[in-house]
PDB file of C-alpha atoms in Angstrom:
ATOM      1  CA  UNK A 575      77.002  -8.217 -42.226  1.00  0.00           C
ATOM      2  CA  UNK A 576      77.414  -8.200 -38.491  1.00  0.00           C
ATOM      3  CA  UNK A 577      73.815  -7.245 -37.541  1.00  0.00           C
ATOM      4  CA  UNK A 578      72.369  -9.700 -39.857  1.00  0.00           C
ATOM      5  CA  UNK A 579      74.807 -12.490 -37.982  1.00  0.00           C
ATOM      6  CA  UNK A 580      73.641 -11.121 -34.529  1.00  0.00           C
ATOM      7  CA  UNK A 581      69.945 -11.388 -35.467  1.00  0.00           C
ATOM      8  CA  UNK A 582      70.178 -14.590 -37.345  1.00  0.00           C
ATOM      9  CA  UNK A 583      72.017 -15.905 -34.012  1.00  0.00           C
ATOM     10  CA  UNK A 584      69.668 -14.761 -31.978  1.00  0.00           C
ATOM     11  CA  UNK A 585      66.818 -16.109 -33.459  1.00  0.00           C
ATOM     12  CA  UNK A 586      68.349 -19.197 -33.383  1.00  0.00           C
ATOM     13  CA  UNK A 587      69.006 -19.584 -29.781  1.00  0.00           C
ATOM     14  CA  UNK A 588      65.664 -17.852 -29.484  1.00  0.00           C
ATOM     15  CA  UNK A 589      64.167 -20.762 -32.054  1.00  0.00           C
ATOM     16  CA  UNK A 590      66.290 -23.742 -30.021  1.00  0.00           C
ATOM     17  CA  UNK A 591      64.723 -23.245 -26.849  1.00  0.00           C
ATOM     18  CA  UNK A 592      60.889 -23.010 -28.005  1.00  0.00           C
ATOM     19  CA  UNK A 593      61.358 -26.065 -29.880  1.00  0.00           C
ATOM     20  CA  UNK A 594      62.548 -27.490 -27.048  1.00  0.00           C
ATOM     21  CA  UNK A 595      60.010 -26.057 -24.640  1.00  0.00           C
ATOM     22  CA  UNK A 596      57.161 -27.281 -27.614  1.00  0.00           C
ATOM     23  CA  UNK A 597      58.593 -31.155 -27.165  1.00  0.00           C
ATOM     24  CA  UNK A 598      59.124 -31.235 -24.170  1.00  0.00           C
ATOM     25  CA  UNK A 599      54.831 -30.108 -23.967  1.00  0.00           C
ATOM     26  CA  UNK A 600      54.218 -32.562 -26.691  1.00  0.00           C
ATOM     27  CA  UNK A 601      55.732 -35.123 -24.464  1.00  0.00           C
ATOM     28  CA  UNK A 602      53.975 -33.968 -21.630  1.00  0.00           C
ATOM     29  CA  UNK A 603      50.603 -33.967 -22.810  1.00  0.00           C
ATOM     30  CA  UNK A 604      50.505 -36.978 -24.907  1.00  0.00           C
ATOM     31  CA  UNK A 605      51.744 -38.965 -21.648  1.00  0.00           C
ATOM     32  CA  UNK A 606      49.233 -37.348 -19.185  1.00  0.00           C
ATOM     33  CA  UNK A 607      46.536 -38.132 -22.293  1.00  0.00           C
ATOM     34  CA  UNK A 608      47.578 -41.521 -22.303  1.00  0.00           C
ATOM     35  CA  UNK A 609      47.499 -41.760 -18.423  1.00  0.00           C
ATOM     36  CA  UNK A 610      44.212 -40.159 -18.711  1.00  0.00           C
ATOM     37  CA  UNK A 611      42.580 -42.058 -21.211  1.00  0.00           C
ATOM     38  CA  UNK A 612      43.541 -45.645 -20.101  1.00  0.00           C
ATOM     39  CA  UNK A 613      43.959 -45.186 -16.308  1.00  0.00           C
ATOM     40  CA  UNK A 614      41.268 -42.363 -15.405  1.00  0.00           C
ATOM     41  CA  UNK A 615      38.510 -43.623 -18.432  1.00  0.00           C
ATOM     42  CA  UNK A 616      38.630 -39.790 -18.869  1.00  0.00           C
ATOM     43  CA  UNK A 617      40.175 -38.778 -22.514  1.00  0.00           C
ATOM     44  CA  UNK A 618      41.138 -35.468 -22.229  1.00  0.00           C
ATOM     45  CA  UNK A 619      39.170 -33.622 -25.448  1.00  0.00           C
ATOM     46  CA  UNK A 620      41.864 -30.870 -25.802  1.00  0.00           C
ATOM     47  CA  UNK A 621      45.074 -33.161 -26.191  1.00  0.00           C
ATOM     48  CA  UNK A 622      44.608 -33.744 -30.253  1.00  0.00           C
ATOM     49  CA  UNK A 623      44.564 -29.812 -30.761  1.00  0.00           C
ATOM     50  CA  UNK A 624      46.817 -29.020 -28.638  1.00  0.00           C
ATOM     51  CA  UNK A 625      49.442 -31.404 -29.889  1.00  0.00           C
ATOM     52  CA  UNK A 626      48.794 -30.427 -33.584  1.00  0.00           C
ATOM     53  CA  UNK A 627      49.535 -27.316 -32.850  1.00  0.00           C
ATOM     54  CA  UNK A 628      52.694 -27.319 -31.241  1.00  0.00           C
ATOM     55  CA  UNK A 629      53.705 -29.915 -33.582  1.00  0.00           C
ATOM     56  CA  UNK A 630      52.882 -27.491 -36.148  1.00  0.00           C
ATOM     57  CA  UNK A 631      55.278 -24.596 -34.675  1.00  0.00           C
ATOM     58  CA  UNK A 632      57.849 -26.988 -33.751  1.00  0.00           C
ATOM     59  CA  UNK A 633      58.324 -28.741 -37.470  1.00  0.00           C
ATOM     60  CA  UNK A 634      58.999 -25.067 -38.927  1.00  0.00           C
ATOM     61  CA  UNK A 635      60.921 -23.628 -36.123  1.00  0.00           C
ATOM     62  CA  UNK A 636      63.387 -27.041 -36.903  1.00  0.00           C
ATOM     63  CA  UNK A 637      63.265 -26.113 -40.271  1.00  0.00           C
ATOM     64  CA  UNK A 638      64.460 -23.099 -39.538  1.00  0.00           C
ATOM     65  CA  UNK A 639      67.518 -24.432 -37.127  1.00  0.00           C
ATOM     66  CA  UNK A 640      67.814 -26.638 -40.244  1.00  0.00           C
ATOM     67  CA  UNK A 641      68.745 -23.805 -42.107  1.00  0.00           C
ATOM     68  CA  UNK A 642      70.856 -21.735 -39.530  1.00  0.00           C
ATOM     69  CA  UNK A 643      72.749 -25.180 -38.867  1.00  0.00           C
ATOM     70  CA  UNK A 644      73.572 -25.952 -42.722  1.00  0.00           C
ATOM     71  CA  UNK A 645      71.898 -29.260 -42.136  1.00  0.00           C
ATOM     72  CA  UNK A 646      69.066 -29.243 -44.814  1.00  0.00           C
ATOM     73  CA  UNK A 647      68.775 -31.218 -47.509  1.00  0.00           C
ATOM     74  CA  UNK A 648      71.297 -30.228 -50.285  1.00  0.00           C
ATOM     75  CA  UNK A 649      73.250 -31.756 -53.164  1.00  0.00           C
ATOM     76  CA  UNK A 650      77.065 -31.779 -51.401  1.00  0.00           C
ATOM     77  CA  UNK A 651      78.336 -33.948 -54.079  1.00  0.00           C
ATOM     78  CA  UNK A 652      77.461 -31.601 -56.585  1.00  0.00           C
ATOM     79  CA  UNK A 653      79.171 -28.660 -55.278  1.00  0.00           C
ATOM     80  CA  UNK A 654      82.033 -30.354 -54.249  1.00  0.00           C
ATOM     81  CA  UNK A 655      82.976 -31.332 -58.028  1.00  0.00           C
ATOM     82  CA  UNK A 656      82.567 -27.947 -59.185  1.00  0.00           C
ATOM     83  CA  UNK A 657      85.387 -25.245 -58.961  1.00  0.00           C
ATOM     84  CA  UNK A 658      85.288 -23.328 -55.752  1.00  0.00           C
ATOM     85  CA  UNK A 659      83.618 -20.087 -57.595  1.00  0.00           C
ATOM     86  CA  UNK A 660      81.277 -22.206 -59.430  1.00  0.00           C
ATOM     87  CA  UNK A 661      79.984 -23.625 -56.135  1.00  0.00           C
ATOM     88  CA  UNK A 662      80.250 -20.660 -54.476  1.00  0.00           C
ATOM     89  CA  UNK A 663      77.873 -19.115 -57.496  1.00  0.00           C
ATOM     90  CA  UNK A 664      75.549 -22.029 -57.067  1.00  0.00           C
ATOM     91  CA  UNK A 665      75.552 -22.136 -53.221  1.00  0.00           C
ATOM     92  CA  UNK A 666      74.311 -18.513 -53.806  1.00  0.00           C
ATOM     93  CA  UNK A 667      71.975 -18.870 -56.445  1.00  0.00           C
ATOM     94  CA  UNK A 668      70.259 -21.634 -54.405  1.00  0.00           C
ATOM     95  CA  UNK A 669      70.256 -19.501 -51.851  1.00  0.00           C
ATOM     96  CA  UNK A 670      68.008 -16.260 -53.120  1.00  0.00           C
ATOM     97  CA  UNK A 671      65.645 -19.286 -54.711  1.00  0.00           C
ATOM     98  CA  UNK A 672      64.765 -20.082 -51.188  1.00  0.00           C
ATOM     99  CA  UNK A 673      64.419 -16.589 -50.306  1.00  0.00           C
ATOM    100  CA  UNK A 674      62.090 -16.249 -53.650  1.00  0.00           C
ATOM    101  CA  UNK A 675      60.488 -19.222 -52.337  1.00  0.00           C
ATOM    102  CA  UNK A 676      59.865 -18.306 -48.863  1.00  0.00           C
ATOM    103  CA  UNK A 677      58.602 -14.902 -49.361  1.00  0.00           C
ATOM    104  CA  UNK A 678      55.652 -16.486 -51.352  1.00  0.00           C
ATOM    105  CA  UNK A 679      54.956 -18.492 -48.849  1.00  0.00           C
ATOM    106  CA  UNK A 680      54.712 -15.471 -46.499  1.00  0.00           C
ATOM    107  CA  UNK A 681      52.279 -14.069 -48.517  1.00  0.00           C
ATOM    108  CA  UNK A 682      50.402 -17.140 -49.255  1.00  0.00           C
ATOM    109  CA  UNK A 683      50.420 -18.137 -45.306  1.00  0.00           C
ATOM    110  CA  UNK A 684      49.058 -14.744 -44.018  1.00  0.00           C
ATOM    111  CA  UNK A 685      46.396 -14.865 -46.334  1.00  0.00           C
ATOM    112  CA  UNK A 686      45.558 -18.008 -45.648  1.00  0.00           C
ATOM    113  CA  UNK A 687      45.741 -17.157 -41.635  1.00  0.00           C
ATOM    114  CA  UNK A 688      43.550 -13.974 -42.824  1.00  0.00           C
ATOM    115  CA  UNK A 689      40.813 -16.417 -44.449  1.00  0.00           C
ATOM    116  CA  UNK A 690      40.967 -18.997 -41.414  1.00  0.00           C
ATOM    117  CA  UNK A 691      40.899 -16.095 -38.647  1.00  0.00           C
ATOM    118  CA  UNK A 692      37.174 -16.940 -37.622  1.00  0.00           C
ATOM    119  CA  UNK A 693      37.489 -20.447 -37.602  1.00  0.00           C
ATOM    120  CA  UNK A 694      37.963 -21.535 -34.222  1.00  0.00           C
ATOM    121  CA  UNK A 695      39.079 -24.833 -32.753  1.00  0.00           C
ATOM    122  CA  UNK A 696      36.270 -26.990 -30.932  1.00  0.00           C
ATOM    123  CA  UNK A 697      38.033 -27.619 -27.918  1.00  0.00           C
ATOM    124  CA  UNK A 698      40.544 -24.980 -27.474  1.00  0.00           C
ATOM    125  CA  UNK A 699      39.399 -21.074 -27.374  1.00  0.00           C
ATOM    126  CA  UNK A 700      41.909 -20.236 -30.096  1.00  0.00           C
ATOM    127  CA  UNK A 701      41.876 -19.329 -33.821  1.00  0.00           C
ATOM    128  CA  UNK A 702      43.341 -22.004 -36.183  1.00  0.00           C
ATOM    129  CA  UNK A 703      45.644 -19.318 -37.954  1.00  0.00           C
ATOM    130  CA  UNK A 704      47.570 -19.979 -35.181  1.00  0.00           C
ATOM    131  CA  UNK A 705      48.473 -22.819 -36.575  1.00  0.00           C
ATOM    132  CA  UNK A 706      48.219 -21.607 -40.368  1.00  0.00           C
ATOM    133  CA  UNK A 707      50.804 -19.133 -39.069  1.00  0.00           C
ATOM    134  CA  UNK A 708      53.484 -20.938 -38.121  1.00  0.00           C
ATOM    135  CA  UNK A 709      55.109 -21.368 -41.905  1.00  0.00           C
ATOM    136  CA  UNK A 710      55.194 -17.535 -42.577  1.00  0.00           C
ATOM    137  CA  UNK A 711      56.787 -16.491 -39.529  1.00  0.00           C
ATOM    138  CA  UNK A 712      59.428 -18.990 -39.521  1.00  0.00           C
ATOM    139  CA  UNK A 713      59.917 -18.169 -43.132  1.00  0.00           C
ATOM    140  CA  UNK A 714      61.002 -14.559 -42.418  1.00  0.00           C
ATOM    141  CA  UNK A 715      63.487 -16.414 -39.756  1.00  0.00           C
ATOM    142  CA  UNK A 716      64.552 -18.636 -42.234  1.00  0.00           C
ATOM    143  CA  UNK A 717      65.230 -15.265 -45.196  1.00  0.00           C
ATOM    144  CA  UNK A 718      66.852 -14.125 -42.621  1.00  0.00           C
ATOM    145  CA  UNK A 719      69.122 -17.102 -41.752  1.00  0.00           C
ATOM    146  CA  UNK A 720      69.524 -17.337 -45.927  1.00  0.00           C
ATOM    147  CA  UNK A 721      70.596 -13.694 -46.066  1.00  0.00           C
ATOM    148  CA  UNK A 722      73.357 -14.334 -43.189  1.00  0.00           C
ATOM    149  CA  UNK A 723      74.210 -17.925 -45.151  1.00  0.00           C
ATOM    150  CA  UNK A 724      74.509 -15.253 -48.567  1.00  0.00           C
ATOM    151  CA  UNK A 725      76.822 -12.800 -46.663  1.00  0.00           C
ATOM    152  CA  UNK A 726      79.091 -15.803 -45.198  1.00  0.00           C
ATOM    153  CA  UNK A 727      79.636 -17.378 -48.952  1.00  0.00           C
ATOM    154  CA  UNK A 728      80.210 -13.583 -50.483  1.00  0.00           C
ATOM    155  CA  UNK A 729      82.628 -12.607 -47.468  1.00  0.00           C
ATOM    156  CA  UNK A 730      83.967 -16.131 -46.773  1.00  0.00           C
ATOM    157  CA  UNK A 731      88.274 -16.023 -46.658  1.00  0.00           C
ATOM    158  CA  UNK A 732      89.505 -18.482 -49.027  1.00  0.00           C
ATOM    159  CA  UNK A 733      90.824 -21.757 -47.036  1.00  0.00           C
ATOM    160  CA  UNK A 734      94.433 -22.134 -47.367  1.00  0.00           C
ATOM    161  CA  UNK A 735      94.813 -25.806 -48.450  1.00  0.00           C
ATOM    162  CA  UNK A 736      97.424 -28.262 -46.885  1.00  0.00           C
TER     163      UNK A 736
END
Protein backbone atom coordinates (compact mmCIF):
# COMPACT_ATOMS: atom_id res chain seq x y z
CA UNK A 1 0.00 0.00 0.00
CA UNK A 2 2.87 2.32 0.68
CA UNK A 3 4.55 2.17 -2.77
CA UNK A 4 1.36 2.63 -4.53
CA UNK A 5 0.85 5.98 -2.14
CA UNK A 6 4.49 7.07 -2.96
CA UNK A 7 3.95 6.69 -6.72
CA UNK A 8 0.47 8.01 -6.82
CA UNK A 9 2.07 11.13 -4.83
CA UNK A 10 4.59 11.50 -6.95
CA UNK A 11 2.87 11.62 -9.98
CA UNK A 12 0.86 14.08 -8.64
CA UNK A 13 3.35 16.64 -7.74
CA UNK A 14 4.98 15.47 -10.94
CA UNK A 15 1.32 16.13 -12.80
CA UNK A 16 0.84 19.73 -10.72
CA UNK A 17 3.76 21.32 -12.01
CA UNK A 18 3.37 20.41 -15.90
CA UNK A 19 -0.03 21.62 -15.76
CA UNK A 20 1.17 24.50 -14.45
CA UNK A 21 4.17 24.89 -16.72
CA UNK A 22 1.37 23.98 -19.84
CA UNK A 23 -0.82 27.28 -18.62
CA UNK A 24 1.40 29.22 -17.88
CA UNK A 25 2.67 28.46 -22.07
CA UNK A 26 -0.92 28.67 -23.03
CA UNK A 27 -0.93 32.06 -21.51
CA UNK A 28 2.16 32.93 -22.99
CA UNK A 29 1.57 32.19 -26.43
CA UNK A 30 -1.93 33.23 -26.86
CA UNK A 31 -0.75 36.82 -25.51
CA UNK A 32 2.41 37.09 -27.73
CA UNK A 33 -0.24 35.75 -30.69
CA UNK A 34 -2.45 38.39 -29.86
CA UNK A 35 0.42 41.01 -29.67
CA UNK A 36 1.51 39.57 -32.87
CA UNK A 37 -1.46 39.49 -34.79
CA UNK A 38 -2.92 42.98 -33.97
CA UNK A 39 0.27 45.00 -33.25
CA UNK A 40 2.98 43.35 -35.69
CA UNK A 41 0.11 42.44 -38.74
CA UNK A 42 2.14 39.17 -38.41
CA UNK A 43 -0.20 36.11 -37.08
CA UNK A 44 1.99 33.70 -35.90
CA UNK A 45 0.82 30.25 -37.98
CA UNK A 46 2.00 27.88 -35.16
CA UNK A 47 -0.03 29.43 -32.13
CA UNK A 48 -3.51 27.35 -32.93
CA UNK A 49 -1.45 23.96 -32.77
CA UNK A 50 0.48 24.68 -30.32
CA UNK A 51 -2.23 25.76 -27.95
CA UNK A 52 -4.43 22.68 -28.80
CA UNK A 53 -1.99 20.72 -27.82
CA UNK A 54 -1.04 21.73 -24.56
CA UNK A 55 -4.57 22.29 -23.88
CA UNK A 56 -4.98 18.80 -24.74
CA UNK A 57 -2.26 17.46 -22.07
CA UNK A 58 -3.28 19.91 -19.59
CA UNK A 59 -7.30 18.96 -19.50
CA UNK A 60 -6.21 15.18 -18.71
CA UNK A 61 -3.32 15.81 -16.50
CA UNK A 62 -6.29 17.99 -14.31
CA UNK A 63 -8.31 15.16 -14.62
CA UNK A 64 -5.98 13.27 -13.20
CA UNK A 65 -5.23 15.82 -10.06
CA UNK A 66 -9.05 15.60 -10.12
CA UNK A 67 -8.82 12.22 -9.16
CA UNK A 68 -5.73 12.22 -6.74
CA UNK A 69 -7.54 15.33 -5.02
CA UNK A 70 -11.10 13.52 -4.53
CA UNK A 71 -12.54 16.47 -6.36
CA UNK A 72 -14.34 14.77 -9.37
CA UNK A 73 -17.64 14.63 -9.98
CA UNK A 74 -19.42 12.13 -7.61
CA UNK A 75 -22.79 11.52 -5.97
CA UNK A 76 -21.80 12.65 -2.04
CA UNK A 77 -25.35 12.67 -1.11
CA UNK A 78 -25.75 9.27 -2.02
CA UNK A 79 -23.07 7.79 -0.04
CA UNK A 80 -23.60 9.76 2.78
CA UNK A 81 -27.23 8.17 3.38
CA UNK A 82 -25.98 4.80 3.10
CA UNK A 83 -24.40 2.84 6.09
CA UNK A 84 -20.70 3.35 6.34
CA UNK A 85 -19.96 -0.34 4.74
CA UNK A 86 -22.48 0.16 2.15
CA UNK A 87 -20.68 3.33 1.01
CA UNK A 88 -17.57 2.05 1.58
CA UNK A 89 -18.73 -1.04 -0.91
CA UNK A 90 -19.99 1.49 -3.37
CA UNK A 91 -17.07 3.98 -3.09
CA UNK A 92 -15.15 0.79 -4.15
CA UNK A 93 -17.20 -0.59 -6.69
CA UNK A 94 -17.17 2.84 -8.42
CA UNK A 95 -13.86 2.77 -8.11
CA UNK A 96 -12.61 -0.55 -10.24
CA UNK A 97 -15.51 0.81 -12.89
CA UNK A 98 -13.18 3.63 -13.56
CA UNK A 99 -10.29 1.46 -13.63
CA UNK A 100 -12.46 -0.90 -16.17
CA UNK A 101 -13.13 2.23 -17.85
CA UNK A 102 -9.81 3.69 -18.16
CA UNK A 103 -7.95 0.72 -19.25
CA UNK A 104 -10.21 0.71 -22.42
CA UNK A 105 -9.44 3.84 -23.06
CA UNK A 106 -5.71 2.95 -22.94
CA UNK A 107 -6.18 0.59 -25.43
CA UNK A 108 -8.48 2.52 -27.54
CA UNK A 109 -6.04 5.77 -27.29
CA UNK A 110 -2.80 3.92 -28.35
CA UNK A 111 -4.42 2.56 -31.17
CA UNK A 112 -5.76 5.44 -32.15
CA UNK A 113 -2.13 7.29 -31.62
CA UNK A 114 -0.87 4.06 -33.70
CA UNK A 115 -3.39 4.94 -36.69
CA UNK A 116 -2.65 8.85 -36.47
CA UNK A 117 1.31 8.32 -36.16
CA UNK A 118 1.94 9.61 -39.84
CA UNK A 119 -0.26 12.36 -39.74
CA UNK A 120 1.64 15.33 -39.09
CA UNK A 121 0.62 18.82 -38.07
CA UNK A 122 0.96 21.64 -40.87
CA UNK A 123 2.75 24.02 -38.93
CA UNK A 124 4.49 22.24 -36.24
CA UNK A 125 7.11 19.25 -37.13
CA UNK A 126 5.28 16.90 -34.78
CA UNK A 127 2.95 13.86 -35.03
CA UNK A 128 -0.68 14.48 -33.91
CA UNK A 129 -0.61 11.28 -31.58
CA UNK A 130 0.95 13.53 -29.50
CA UNK A 131 -1.98 14.88 -28.88
CA UNK A 132 -4.15 11.56 -29.33
CA UNK A 133 -1.85 10.44 -26.51
CA UNK A 134 -2.49 12.45 -23.89
CA UNK A 135 -5.85 10.42 -22.57
CA UNK A 136 -4.00 7.01 -22.30
CA UNK A 137 -1.13 8.11 -20.43
CA UNK A 138 -2.93 10.07 -17.95
CA UNK A 139 -5.27 7.17 -17.68
CA UNK A 140 -2.57 4.80 -16.33
CA UNK A 141 -1.90 7.92 -13.77
CA UNK A 142 -5.31 8.10 -13.03
CA UNK A 143 -5.57 3.62 -12.36
CA UNK A 144 -3.02 4.34 -10.49
CA UNK A 145 -4.41 7.22 -8.35
CA UNK A 146 -7.84 4.79 -8.27
CA UNK A 147 -5.78 1.86 -6.99
CA UNK A 148 -4.21 4.16 -4.07
CA UNK A 149 -8.05 5.74 -3.58
CA UNK A 150 -9.07 1.52 -3.37
CA UNK A 151 -6.28 0.80 -0.78
CA UNK A 152 -7.23 4.07 1.40
CA UNK A 153 -11.18 2.95 1.57
CA UNK A 154 -10.06 -0.97 2.26
CA UNK A 155 -7.34 0.16 4.95
CA UNK A 156 -9.12 3.34 6.12
CA UNK A 157 -9.37 3.34 10.42
CA UNK A 158 -12.86 3.78 11.32
CA UNK A 159 -13.48 7.58 12.58
CA UNK A 160 -14.31 7.68 16.13
CA UNK A 161 -17.48 9.87 16.20
CA UNK A 162 -18.04 12.77 18.77
Amino acid sequence: MLVIKKISDALDAVSKVIASAMAISLVVITTYGVIARYVFQNPLAWQNEVSVLLFGWMIFIGVSIGFKSKEHIMLEFLLHSLPVKAAKFLNILIYLICIAFFSIVIYAGVEIAKNTWAQMYYTIDLSTAWLYLSFPVNAVVMIIHLIDLILEQIFAQPKAEV
